[in-house]
C-alpha positions as a printed Julia matrix, in Angstrom:
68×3 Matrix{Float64}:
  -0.35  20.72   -1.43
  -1.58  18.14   -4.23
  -1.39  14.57   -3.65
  -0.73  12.14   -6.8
  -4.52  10.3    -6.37
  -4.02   6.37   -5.24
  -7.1    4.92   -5.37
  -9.08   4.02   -8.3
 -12.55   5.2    -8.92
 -14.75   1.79   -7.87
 -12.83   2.06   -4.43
 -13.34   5.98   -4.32
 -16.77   5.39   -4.75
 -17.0    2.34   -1.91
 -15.26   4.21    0.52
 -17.41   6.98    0.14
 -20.71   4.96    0.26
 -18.7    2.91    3.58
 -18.36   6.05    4.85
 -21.66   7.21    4.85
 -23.17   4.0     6.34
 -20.31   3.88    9.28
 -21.74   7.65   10.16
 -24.79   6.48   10.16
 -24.63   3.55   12.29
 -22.08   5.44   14.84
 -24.97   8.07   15.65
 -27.65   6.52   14.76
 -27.2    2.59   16.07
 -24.68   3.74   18.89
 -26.37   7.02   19.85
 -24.34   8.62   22.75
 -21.71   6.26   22.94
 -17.84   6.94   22.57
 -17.98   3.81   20.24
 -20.23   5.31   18.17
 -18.74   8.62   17.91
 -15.57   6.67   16.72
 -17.09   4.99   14.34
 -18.76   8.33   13.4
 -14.93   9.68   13.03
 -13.45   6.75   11.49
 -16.39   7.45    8.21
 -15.59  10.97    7.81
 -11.85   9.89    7.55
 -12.9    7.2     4.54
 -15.53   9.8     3.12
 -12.41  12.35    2.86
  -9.84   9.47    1.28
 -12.71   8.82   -0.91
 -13.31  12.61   -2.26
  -9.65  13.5    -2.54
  -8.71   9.77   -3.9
  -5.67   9.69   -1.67
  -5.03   7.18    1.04
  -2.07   7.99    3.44
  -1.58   4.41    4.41
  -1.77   3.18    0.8
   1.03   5.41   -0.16
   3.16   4.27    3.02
   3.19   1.18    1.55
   3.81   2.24   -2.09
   0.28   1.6    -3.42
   0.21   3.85   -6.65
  -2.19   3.81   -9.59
  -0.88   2.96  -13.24
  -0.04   5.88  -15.21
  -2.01   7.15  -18.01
């Protein structure tokens, strides 16, 4: 299934770059913790809205980018 992309590039690439940092800290600042392994989680979810540029919750709410 293809998803009409939501997100513009600048907040592709921050989510991606959150992302990364938010994995990081989960196993690395919160080692062993169910914190950190949510935190872990919740970074993979904004590294994969980053790489596909599609948000699910920005299209509930009608968030759409302008068309070429």
């Amino acid at each position: 299934m293809f998803y009409r992309k939501n997100l513009p590039g600048w907040e592709r690439a921050m989510r991606t770059i959150g992302g990364v940092a938010m994995i990081a800290y989960g196993l690395f600042g919160m080692p062993g913790t169910m914190a950190g392994y949510l935190i872990a989680g919740t970074g993979a979810i904004a590294i994969a809205t980053g790489f596909l540029g599609f948000c699910p919750m920005c299209a509930m709410v009608g968030r759409r980018l302008p068309s070429p």
